[in-house]
């Protein structure tokens, strides 16, 4: 089979070469690219004649799926698969699998770090000290004793809850189903409105799909405390980001830490959050750590091997 890795996985070349060697020793052809395709046309050329295609988190549109006429497996080196033309994959009877779990630690640690940075004014403090200023007015608040609302208590949300609890926070959560394990740890399940209304810190940890798109609407944003910290390291389209910017600029929300947007960075100059006050913005980096990238590569190539062995794993429902 021809196996094509069409975009970088963020690991050393030697790591990819090691996995490639194993596949080539089994008689398969392996092709990889260490740059992103600059156009759909280039992307289509990269998948040509491929039986197995490996991608990461960049858009994989219908026309690319249709161009990959031999593709049997689309191996997504990412947790979410909303950047893939899933309807086209289903029509072409392509198996889609993902790398769920690789970034749980990385994302949850960034969420915790963002909360500390927001409450302790770290970005502003960095600017002040470089300009010869002092700590006056920069003391901030502690996580201990605060109510933290987790929206989406999957693997990442659950780990976030545990980290916040280790800091002494009271954790409440909204999720479609309730986990006895999390209840036993002290998490209290509540409605979405209750979580938004009661929390000092809100962490969004939901996948992006038809049910969650626009879930955190202008109306929902208005339910949050005017000094609350809102953190989104999940997906941009879940939130009305223009309304979020308005709330920040009108002092209706305390602070927002945002890693994901309505598009992949670079962000257009006129994007409202770029001009909102009391924000900490990062360029969709929550999932990226050295350790996470190593885990991701292993999962992705384990997916390939499992498929070749006739026992596919991490298969997504599409």
PDB file of N, CA and C in Angstrom, residues 34 77 120 124 135 156 159 164 179 219 240 274 282 286 308:
ATOM      1  N   UNK A  34       7.424  17.591   4.749  1.00  0.00           N
ATOM      2  CA  UNK A  34       7.741  18.343   5.966  1.00  0.00           C
ATOM      3  C   UNK A  34       7.294  19.798   5.889  1.00  0.00           C
ATOM      4  N   UNK A  77      -4.154  12.939  12.720  1.00  0.00           N
ATOM      5  CA  UNK A  77      -3.273  13.141  13.875  1.00  0.00           C
ATOM      6  C   UNK A  77      -3.778  14.309  14.707  1.00  0.00           C
ATOM      7  N   UNK A 120      -3.526  36.407  38.059  1.00  0.00           N
ATOM      8  CA  UNK A 120      -2.371  37.085  38.645  1.00  0.00           C
ATOM      9  C   UNK A 120      -1.774  38.158  37.734  1.00  0.00           C
ATOM     10  N   UNK A 124       0.212  41.609  31.974  1.00  0.00           N
ATOM     11  CA  UNK A 124       0.353  43.032  32.296  1.00  0.00           C
ATOM     12  C   UNK A 124       1.608  43.256  33.144  1.00  0.00           C
ATOM     13  N   UNK A 135       4.889  46.519  41.312  1.00  0.00           N
ATOM     14  CA  UNK A 135       3.793  45.551  41.437  1.00  0.00           C
ATOM     15  C   UNK A 135       2.484  46.187  41.905  1.00  0.00           C
ATOM     16  N   UNK A 156     -10.071  15.655  28.569  1.00  0.00           N
ATOM     17  CA  UNK A 156      -9.390  16.914  28.874  1.00  0.00           C
ATOM     18  C   UNK A 156     -10.113  17.661  29.989  1.00  0.00           C
ATOM     19  N   UNK A 159      -9.400  16.102  33.342  1.00  0.00           N
ATOM     20  CA  UNK A 159      -8.064  16.397  33.856  1.00  0.00           C
ATOM     21  C   UNK A 159      -7.994  17.850  34.339  1.00  0.00           C
ATOM     22  N   UNK A 164      -7.562  21.803  38.798  1.00  0.00           N
ATOM     23  CA  UNK A 164      -8.138  22.917  39.547  1.00  0.00           C
ATOM     24  C   UNK A 164      -8.447  22.519  40.990  1.00  0.00           C
ATOM     25  N   UNK A 179     -20.245  11.199  35.284  1.00  0.00           N
ATOM     26  CA  UNK A 179     -19.294  10.149  35.626  1.00  0.00           C
ATOM     27  C   UNK A 179     -19.226   9.997  37.144  1.00  0.00           C
ATOM     28  N   UNK A 219     -26.231  35.489  24.567  1.00  0.00           N
ATOM     29  CA  UNK A 219     -27.089  35.306  25.741  1.00  0.00           C
ATOM     30  C   UNK A 219     -26.367  34.533  26.834  1.00  0.00           C
ATOM     31  N   UNK A 240     -19.634  32.601  20.272  1.00  0.00           N
ATOM     32  CA  UNK A 240     -19.853  33.823  19.505  1.00  0.00           C
ATOM     33  C   UNK A 240     -18.733  34.776  19.905  1.00  0.00           C
ATOM     34  N   UNK A 274      -8.924  40.424  18.723  1.00  0.00           N
ATOM     35  CA  UNK A 274      -7.598  41.036  18.684  1.00  0.00           C
ATOM     36  C   UNK A 274      -7.614  42.436  19.284  1.00  0.00           C
ATOM     37  N   UNK A 282      -3.480  33.071  22.431  1.00  0.00           N
ATOM     38  CA  UNK A 282      -2.396  32.213  21.964  1.00  0.00           C
ATOM     39  C   UNK A 282      -2.799  31.599  20.621  1.00  0.00           C
ATOM     40  N   UNK A 286      -2.406  24.916  22.316  1.00  0.00           N
ATOM     41  CA  UNK A 286      -2.670  24.120  23.518  1.00  0.00           C
ATOM     42  C   UNK A 286      -2.251  22.666  23.353  1.00  0.00           C
ATOM     43  N   UNK A 308      -3.562  -2.055   8.813  1.00  0.00           N
ATOM     44  CA  UNK A 308      -2.895  -3.029   7.935  1.00  0.00           C
ATOM     45  C   UNK A 308      -3.059  -4.458   8.452  1.00  0.00           C
TER      46      UNK A 308
END
